[in-house]
Amino acid sequence: MATSTEATPYTIVIGLEVHVQLLTETKLFCGCRNRFGDPPNTNVCPICLGMPGVLPVMNQKAFQLALRAAVALNCQIARFTKWDRKNYYYPDLPKNYQISQYDLPFSHDGYLEIPTADGGTKRVGIIRVHLEEDAGKLLHAERGGKSQVDLNRAGTPLLEIVTKPDMNSPAEARTFLEELRLLLRYLEVSDCNMQEGSLRCDANINLHVQHNGQTVATPIVEVKNMNSFKAVEAAMAYEARRQYEEWLRTGAKLGEVPKETRGWDENRAVTVSQRRKEEASDYRYFPEPDLVPVVVSEQMLQEVRSQIGEFPAQRRLRLAAEYGIPEYDARVIVELGKAFADYFEQFARGLENPKNASNWMLQDVQRTLNAKGWTIEQFPVRPEKLADLVSRIERREINTHAAREVFAEMIESGRDPGAIIAERGLTMVSDEQQLKAIVDQVLDENPKVLEDFKKKKGKKRKQVAGFVRGLIMRQTKGRADAALVERLVNEALVARTGVPLE
Amino acid sequence: MSGESLVGRTALEHLDALAKGELSARELVQAYLERIERFDGHVQAFLLVDADGAVKKAAEVDERRARGEPLGPLAGVPVAVKDVLCTEGQRTTCASRILENFIPPYDATVVRKLKEADAVLIGKTNMDEFAMGSSTENSAFQVTRNPWDLTRAPGGSSGGSAAAVAACFAPLAIGSDTGGSIRQPAALCGVVGLKPTYGRVSRYGLVAFASSLDQIGPFAFDVRDTALLLKVIAGHDPLDSTSVARSVPDYLACVEEPLEGLKVGVVREWLSEGVDPEVATAVRDAVAVYEKLGADVCDISLPHSKYGIPAYYIVAPAEASSNLARYDGVHYGYRAARYEDMIDMYCRTRAEGFGAEVKRRIMLGTYALSAGYYDAYYLKALKVRRVIREDFDRAFEQVDVIIGPTSPTPAFRLGERLADPLSMYLSDIYTVTANLAGIAGISLPCGFTQDGLPIGLQILAPPFEEERLLRAARMYERETEWHRRRADLQQAVAAVSKAG
Ligand SMILES: [Zn+2]
């Protein structure tokens, strides 16, 4: 039995089919609200109910959002694209056909760059991105009861993204989804919430097994029912092991058996066979005669490109380079969204050392947002004000301890840092003579400290120095220049006891 | 004026009398309701007569006129509407069991426009189920008879609307034309029927048969009334993406102006084989009228028009198979009373709800779109569509309008073609090409057979040249009296009872 650390005698090949719901106000072909969580069948009209004689009218905003996503995925944009009907019967599909795109999707042949484990990047190819309408939801009753249909989701805009089989590990599949989510959230195309179903993912997976010096491909399996990124990773890992064991047992190769669909069982952490397709379903696609083809002009594309501005991956690199912050910090800042990154940049521009901005953003600001449940847009302190505060630390006007006190009051009252500092007398004490006098006074009053310093060794001796610094800070109400205090205390202790610091 | 002397006049005559105060809209609608009451039992043109609604609307028009308020262009004129157009709060069945009790919560755009024009919507007319047929015999509910001979079909699928005008149940009616469903019944019933260019009239609320071919159009006694009604219903509609944003000319204002130096093309293929000799003679006589008027008449060829019927019977059923998929018993309409499971519910609902011709076309269309057959059938049919359009484009480089017979025969006997779908399909041999090409066409009376059956002349014009079409038609109409003849229902009823 191979252990997980041993190299496997096969390569995993994974392609993903991802559906994301677009963040539009209204549905794709009617004026109904596009919103999750409303009471069943409240966001419906004759058009999305598929009543006789009604006609679809394309939502321009949805098409623009779709274009934005495709451009960001480096896709070729078709200048002429049309709609097709995908015919199949199901009660959540009121017309019994779905308006989708078949042979002329609005975009194709793109890629998404994802970071690799070794610190590099890898391109995952995108075969096509197309726009289609979503179906409603069946609410299955308990045994014996009747099923019900909620058509609030019917006709909402859905983007289908099909990747090339370019991912070679479960972790890569997960990373791809994380990068895709970052991109689409950053661009405000979709909120990509797998639990709410605004991002859904199916995977095609097989193995290329090294056998007697040859590469053998195992049958491709489609895996469904994965409800989180973690589930995708786990299902892919399980499925790779299962396929390898099956190959060892049966030796079945790609093309020898009909394509199988398996569902991920989250509780048992296994995939379960659902069906084998003898042949591809016949959806009887044909051009949708109720809609006119869409012609994408250069002007439309320009507009979309200008809306996108900078891609998150680019921005990550630029933030690191331009502000000299660690790549890790840049990555986290961009992942927190466009608005968060915008805040960071405005904040950092007001500082001597932008690293202080990323520290404050990722610690104090982020902690506050989490505690209050705010987005950065709801954060009451404007970046210029925060820069005003933190630049005072840089100018040694106040120390970090005092700055945190001011920060807390700025969040509460929204007042300027200067006023708070003046009122509370928080200006830093950094006069060397003044501090030296305080150090001497404290040591005079605490002779036991000198005894301890002499007796103790190593770390313990340093702790004594720390204790003395604490006394000084208390004496100065936390306003003393911490670095200066440290030097003065160390010097005094060494001088008075005659033993070195360590 | 007595009721019987009122009915049979044109909408413009009514509008004139109403404007002059010679009669009220209530009196007018009452006259038509009496006529319907008296004769529709024999003709069976209507699936629904909305007497209360019609009288109420007429009264409202009268009151508003009395108060001197502005009124719409059809104020007080009764209009019959094919039961394929949705009417808010009023049963819309498409003559199908599957929609027998369907009440739409919305008006078709054309219905809305009629209401805004202050027309009096008098009722919903019979048709072939889902507009599939050429005799109106495929209605699930009743058989409409041709007012000129009650043993004959009125044509179809808008047979109820054509018969309603021919029987003087309404001066105006609305139909829909997918392969000839306005023009062919107009010809067989001796009235005028116009199929506008695809995109000229909004399809919103028209229950779809074949979306890329369907157009709504007017029926009337003459070309001027046709122009009046077309003006009301035409125009771009934001609810129909395939409707075209072009301004609507005032068709009526210019209809009397003859076209100088008109070039008329006569389709060689349509006057050779397969056409009834009496029909051919009437059409040749019509050509002679144009020559007499100084038109430049020449023969033209539409070499691919012979592929029109086969292409049509791929494209239309293909779209229909998808359009009619929604009638499944899940959300509205008929649902089978007993079923085992979901699939069984679908099967029984559709088996019980649809008639034979609808099922036949759903099967044809499903087959044509299936994997492995798509290229050979559907894609090929689209190519044929393109070459048929190119035939017309070439022809219209030489001539202004094309004329020929509307239907190869006059009205045929009820039941005569029911057993042989192919013979029924050939009723549309001269009309389908206009739908496949998306151009405008009109049928107007051009004579009668020895048996007293009307014959229709078809005129075709390039896309969005309805104005030219109407002016050319009016030039002919002014020289003839055919449009003044009315079916004598009393005699027709007597003839049937004598025979019976
Ligand atoms: Zn809706």
PDB file of C-alpha atoms in Angstrom, chain B residues 139-300:
ATOM      1  CA  SER B 139     -59.750  22.926 -33.758  1.00  0.00           C
ATOM      2  CA  ALA B 140     -60.373  20.817 -30.675  1.00  0.00           C
ATOM      3  CA  PHE B 141     -63.740  22.485 -30.181  1.00  0.00           C
ATOM      4  CA  GLN B 142     -65.674  23.108 -33.372  1.00  0.00           C
ATOM      5  CA  VAL B 143     -65.617  23.166 -37.170  1.00  0.00           C
ATOM      6  CA  THR B 144     -65.891  26.590 -38.762  1.00  0.00           C
ATOM      7  CA  ARG B 145     -67.724  26.743 -42.080  1.00  0.00           C
ATOM      8  CA  ASN B 146     -67.098  28.908 -45.097  1.00  0.00           C
ATOM      9  CA  PRO B 147     -69.848  31.572 -45.223  1.00  0.00           C
ATOM     10  CA  TRP B 148     -70.010  31.252 -49.041  1.00  0.00           C
ATOM     11  CA  ASP B 149     -70.751  27.536 -48.815  1.00  0.00           C
ATOM     12  CA  LEU B 150     -71.300  26.003 -45.416  1.00  0.00           C
ATOM     13  CA  THR B 151     -70.163  22.591 -46.632  1.00  0.00           C
ATOM     14  CA  ARG B 152     -66.726  23.973 -47.324  1.00  0.00           C
ATOM     15  CA  ALA B 153     -63.754  24.922 -45.183  1.00  0.00           C
ATOM     16  CA  PRO B 154     -62.919  28.577 -44.549  1.00  0.00           C
ATOM     17  CA  GLY B 155     -59.235  27.785 -44.895  1.00  0.00           C
ATOM     18  CA  GLY B 156     -56.875  28.109 -41.998  1.00  0.00           C
ATOM     19  CA  SER B 157     -55.425  28.381 -39.619  1.00  0.00           C
ATOM     20  CA  SER B 158     -57.120  31.786 -39.105  1.00  0.00           C
ATOM     21  CA  GLY B 159     -60.364  30.378 -40.539  1.00  0.00           C
ATOM     22  CA  GLY B 160     -62.475  31.767 -37.706  1.00  0.00           C
ATOM     23  CA  SER B 161     -61.267  35.335 -38.284  1.00  0.00           C
ATOM     24  CA  ALA B 162     -61.666  35.122 -42.074  1.00  0.00           C
ATOM     25  CA  ALA B 163     -65.128  33.606 -41.727  1.00  0.00           C
ATOM     26  CA  ALA B 164     -66.105  36.202 -39.103  1.00  0.00           C
ATOM     27  CA  VAL B 165     -65.443  39.030 -41.567  1.00  0.00           C
ATOM     28  CA  ALA B 166     -66.953  37.155 -44.547  1.00  0.00           C
ATOM     29  CA  ALA B 167     -70.075  36.396 -42.456  1.00  0.00           C
ATOM     30  CA  CYS B 168     -70.319  40.093 -41.460  1.00  0.00           C
ATOM     31  CA  PHE B 169     -69.838  39.246 -37.765  1.00  0.00           C
ATOM     32  CA  ALA B 170     -67.222  42.005 -37.558  1.00  0.00           C
ATOM     33  CA  PRO B 171     -65.815  44.413 -40.144  1.00  0.00           C
ATOM     34  CA  LEU B 172     -62.277  43.748 -38.984  1.00  0.00           C
ATOM     35  CA  ALA B 173     -60.423  40.775 -37.594  1.00  0.00           C
ATOM     36  CA  ILE B 174     -56.948  39.791 -36.477  1.00  0.00           C
ATOM     37  CA  GLY B 175     -55.203  36.606 -37.547  1.00  0.00           C
ATOM     38  CA  SER B 176     -51.736  35.153 -37.525  1.00  0.00           C
ATOM     39  CA  ASP B 177     -49.803  33.876 -40.510  1.00  0.00           C
ATOM     40  CA  THR B 178     -47.005  31.319 -40.181  1.00  0.00           C
ATOM     41  CA  GLY B 179     -47.189  29.722 -43.627  1.00  0.00           C
ATOM     42  CA  GLY B 180     -50.226  31.401 -45.136  1.00  0.00           C
ATOM     43  CA  SER B 181     -52.671  31.294 -42.251  1.00  0.00           C
ATOM     44  CA  ILE B 182     -54.025  34.798 -42.960  1.00  0.00           C
ATOM     45  CA  ARG B 183     -53.766  34.944 -46.751  1.00  0.00           C
ATOM     46  CA  GLN B 184     -55.153  31.477 -47.562  1.00  0.00           C
ATOM     47  CA  PRO B 185     -58.354  31.783 -45.477  1.00  0.00           C
ATOM     48  CA  ALA B 186     -58.758  35.359 -46.747  1.00  0.00           C
ATOM     49  CA  ALA B 187     -58.680  33.974 -50.305  1.00  0.00           C
ATOM     50  CA  LEU B 188     -61.078  31.135 -49.496  1.00  0.00           C
ATOM     51  CA  CYS B 189     -63.494  33.468 -47.692  1.00  0.00           C
ATOM     52  CA  GLY B 190     -63.344  36.335 -50.214  1.00  0.00           C
ATOM     53  CA  VAL B 191     -61.876  38.983 -47.910  1.00  0.00           C
ATOM     54  CA  VAL B 192     -58.594  40.865 -47.691  1.00  0.00           C
ATOM     55  CA  GLY B 193     -55.841  39.499 -45.438  1.00  0.00           C
ATOM     56  CA  LEU B 194     -52.338  40.858 -44.987  1.00  0.00           C
ATOM     57  CA  LYS B 195     -49.223  39.205 -43.612  1.00  0.00           C
ATOM     58  CA  PRO B 196     -46.804  41.961 -42.607  1.00  0.00           C
ATOM     59  CA  THR B 197     -43.038  41.729 -42.884  1.00  0.00           C
ATOM     60  CA  TYR B 198     -41.488  39.648 -40.106  1.00  0.00           C
ATOM     61  CA  GLY B 199     -40.760  42.169 -37.335  1.00  0.00           C
ATOM     62  CA  ARG B 200     -43.361  44.735 -38.411  1.00  0.00           C
ATOM     63  CA  VAL B 201     -45.903  43.711 -35.757  1.00  0.00           C
ATOM     64  CA  SER B 202     -45.048  42.655 -32.200  1.00  0.00           C
ATOM     65  CA  ARG B 203     -45.461  38.974 -31.447  1.00  0.00           C
ATOM     66  CA  TYR B 204     -45.652  39.559 -27.692  1.00  0.00           C
ATOM     67  CA  GLY B 205     -48.646  37.629 -26.421  1.00  0.00           C
ATOM     68  CA  LEU B 206     -49.120  35.704 -29.649  1.00  0.00           C
ATOM     69  CA  VAL B 207     -48.992  32.068 -28.556  1.00  0.00           C
ATOM     70  CA  ALA B 208     -46.027  30.830 -30.541  1.00  0.00           C
ATOM     71  CA  PHE B 209     -46.275  28.192 -33.234  1.00  0.00           C
ATOM     72  CA  ALA B 210     -43.078  28.819 -35.209  1.00  0.00           C
ATOM     73  CA  SER B 211     -41.430  31.907 -33.787  1.00  0.00           C
ATOM     74  CA  SER B 212     -39.241  32.759 -36.767  1.00  0.00           C
ATOM     75  CA  LEU B 213     -42.231  32.665 -39.144  1.00  0.00           C
ATOM     76  CA  ASP B 214     -45.232  33.885 -37.124  1.00  0.00           C
ATOM     77  CA  GLN B 215     -46.658  37.328 -37.869  1.00  0.00           C
ATOM     78  CA  ILE B 216     -49.925  38.905 -36.789  1.00  0.00           C
ATOM     79  CA  GLY B 217     -51.964  40.663 -39.455  1.00  0.00           C
ATOM     80  CA  PRO B 218     -55.342  42.199 -40.331  1.00  0.00           C
ATOM     81  CA  PHE B 219     -58.467  40.914 -42.096  1.00  0.00           C
ATOM     82  CA  ALA B 220     -60.967  43.294 -43.674  1.00  0.00           C
ATOM     83  CA  PHE B 221     -63.411  43.639 -46.548  1.00  0.00           C
ATOM     84  CA  ASP B 222     -61.142  45.921 -48.519  1.00  0.00           C
ATOM     85  CA  VAL B 223     -57.654  47.336 -48.801  1.00  0.00           C
ATOM     86  CA  ARG B 224     -58.450  50.652 -47.131  1.00  0.00           C
ATOM     87  CA  ASP B 225     -59.761  48.987 -43.965  1.00  0.00           C
ATOM     88  CA  THR B 226     -56.730  46.723 -44.051  1.00  0.00           C
ATOM     89  CA  ALA B 227     -54.467  49.781 -44.141  1.00  0.00           C
ATOM     90  CA  LEU B 228     -56.383  51.297 -41.226  1.00  0.00           C
ATOM     91  CA  LEU B 229     -56.019  48.207 -39.051  1.00  0.00           C
ATOM     92  CA  LEU B 230     -52.383  47.570 -39.974  1.00  0.00           C
ATOM     93  CA  LYS B 231     -51.464  51.088 -38.910  1.00  0.00           C
ATOM     94  CA  VAL B 232     -52.978  50.427 -35.473  1.00  0.00           C
ATOM     95  CA  ILE B 233     -51.182  47.147 -34.801  1.00  0.00           C
ATOM     96  CA  ALA B 234     -47.765  47.776 -36.418  1.00  0.00           C
ATOM     97  CA  GLY B 235     -44.665  49.137 -34.749  1.00  0.00           C
ATOM     98  CA  HIS B 236     -41.685  48.338 -32.608  1.00  0.00           C
ATOM     99  CA  ASP B 237     -42.304  46.770 -29.204  1.00  0.00           C
ATOM    100  CA  PRO B 238     -39.640  46.641 -26.500  1.00  0.00           C
ATOM    101  CA  LEU B 239     -41.247  43.377 -25.354  1.00  0.00           C
ATOM    102  CA  ASP B 240     -40.432  41.674 -28.669  1.00  0.00           C
ATOM    103  CA  SER B 241     -36.733  41.717 -29.550  1.00  0.00           C
ATOM    104  CA  THR B 242     -37.531  40.578 -33.093  1.00  0.00           C
ATOM    105  CA  SER B 243     -39.838  43.532 -33.763  1.00  0.00           C
ATOM    106  CA  VAL B 244     -38.055  46.159 -35.797  1.00  0.00           C
ATOM    107  CA  ALA B 245     -37.543  49.770 -34.749  1.00  0.00           C
ATOM    108  CA  ARG B 246     -38.830  51.458 -37.900  1.00  0.00           C
ATOM    109  CA  SER B 247     -41.443  54.145 -38.028  1.00  0.00           C
ATOM    110  CA  VAL B 248     -44.918  53.145 -39.199  1.00  0.00           C
ATOM    111  CA  PRO B 249     -46.156  55.046 -42.254  1.00  0.00           C
ATOM    112  CA  ASP B 250     -49.735  56.278 -42.363  1.00  0.00           C
ATOM    113  CA  TYR B 251     -50.837  53.460 -44.652  1.00  0.00           C
ATOM    114  CA  LEU B 252     -54.363  54.781 -44.999  1.00  0.00           C
ATOM    115  CA  ALA B 253     -53.332  58.304 -45.938  1.00  0.00           C
ATOM    116  CA  CYS B 254     -51.457  57.180 -49.037  1.00  0.00           C
ATOM    117  CA  VAL B 255     -53.386  54.065 -50.033  1.00  0.00           C
ATOM    118  CA  GLU B 256     -55.353  55.836 -52.760  1.00  0.00           C
ATOM    119  CA  GLU B 257     -52.230  57.086 -54.504  1.00  0.00           C
ATOM    120  CA  PRO B 258     -51.475  54.894 -57.521  1.00  0.00           C
ATOM    121  CA  LEU B 259     -47.874  53.779 -58.035  1.00  0.00           C
ATOM    122  CA  GLU B 260     -46.403  55.442 -61.108  1.00  0.00           C
ATOM    123  CA  GLY B 261     -44.570  53.102 -63.465  1.00  0.00           C
ATOM    124  CA  LEU B 262     -45.390  50.066 -61.330  1.00  0.00           C
ATOM    125  CA  LYS B 263     -43.438  46.962 -62.324  1.00  0.00           C
ATOM    126  CA  VAL B 264     -45.403  43.777 -61.695  1.00  0.00           C
ATOM    127  CA  GLY B 265     -43.776  40.343 -61.741  1.00  0.00           C
ATOM    128  CA  VAL B 266     -45.887  37.285 -62.437  1.00  0.00           C
ATOM    129  CA  VAL B 267     -44.439  34.078 -61.043  1.00  0.00           C
ATOM    130  CA  ARG B 268     -44.125  31.635 -63.923  1.00  0.00           C
ATOM    131  CA  GLU B 269     -44.050  28.554 -61.678  1.00  0.00           C
ATOM    132  CA  TRP B 270     -47.263  29.496 -59.887  1.00  0.00           C
ATOM    133  CA  LEU B 271     -49.462  29.607 -62.978  1.00  0.00           C
ATOM    134  CA  SER B 272     -48.377  26.380 -64.619  1.00  0.00           C
ATOM    135  CA  GLU B 273     -48.984  23.043 -62.923  1.00  0.00           C
ATOM    136  CA  GLY B 274     -51.174  22.260 -59.948  1.00  0.00           C
ATOM    137  CA  VAL B 275     -53.314  25.366 -60.027  1.00  0.00           C
ATOM    138  CA  ASP B 276     -57.065  25.183 -60.482  1.00  0.00           C
ATOM    139  CA  PRO B 277     -57.970  26.527 -63.989  1.00  0.00           C
ATOM    140  CA  GLU B 278     -60.584  28.922 -62.652  1.00  0.00           C
ATOM    141  CA  VAL B 279     -58.033  30.314 -60.183  1.00  0.00           C
ATOM    142  CA  ALA B 280     -55.437  30.665 -62.970  1.00  0.00           C
ATOM    143  CA  THR B 281     -57.941  32.501 -65.168  1.00  0.00           C
ATOM    144  CA  ALA B 282     -58.909  34.921 -62.400  1.00  0.00           C
ATOM    145  CA  VAL B 283     -55.260  35.708 -61.696  1.00  0.00           C
ATOM    146  CA  ARG B 284     -54.532  36.257 -65.412  1.00  0.00           C
ATOM    147  CA  ASP B 285     -57.511  38.624 -65.542  1.00  0.00           C
ATOM    148  CA  ALA B 286     -56.017  40.506 -62.603  1.00  0.00           C
ATOM    149  CA  VAL B 287     -52.718  40.765 -64.468  1.00  0.00           C
ATOM    150  CA  ALA B 288     -54.638  42.240 -67.379  1.00  0.00           C
ATOM    151  CA  VAL B 289     -56.119  44.864 -65.051  1.00  0.00           C
ATOM    152  CA  TYR B 290     -52.604  45.959 -64.063  1.00  0.00           C
ATOM    153  CA  GLU B 291     -51.587  46.108 -67.706  1.00  0.00           C
ATOM    154  CA  LYS B 292     -54.622  48.229 -68.446  1.00  0.00           C
ATOM    155  CA  LEU B 293     -53.551  50.532 -65.613  1.00  0.00           C
ATOM    156  CA  GLY B 294     -50.236  51.014 -67.382  1.00  0.00           C
ATOM    157  CA  ALA B 295     -48.156  48.757 -65.180  1.00  0.00           C
ATOM    158  CA  ASP B 296     -45.120  47.109 -66.659  1.00  0.00           C
ATOM    159  CA  VAL B 297     -45.873  43.379 -66.344  1.00  0.00           C
ATOM    160  CA  CYS B 298     -43.249  40.708 -66.795  1.00  0.00           C
ATOM    161  CA  ASP B 299     -42.709  37.055 -66.000  1.00  0.00           C
ATOM    162  CA  ILE B 300     -40.342  36.256 -63.209  1.00  0.00           C
TER     163      ILE B 300
END
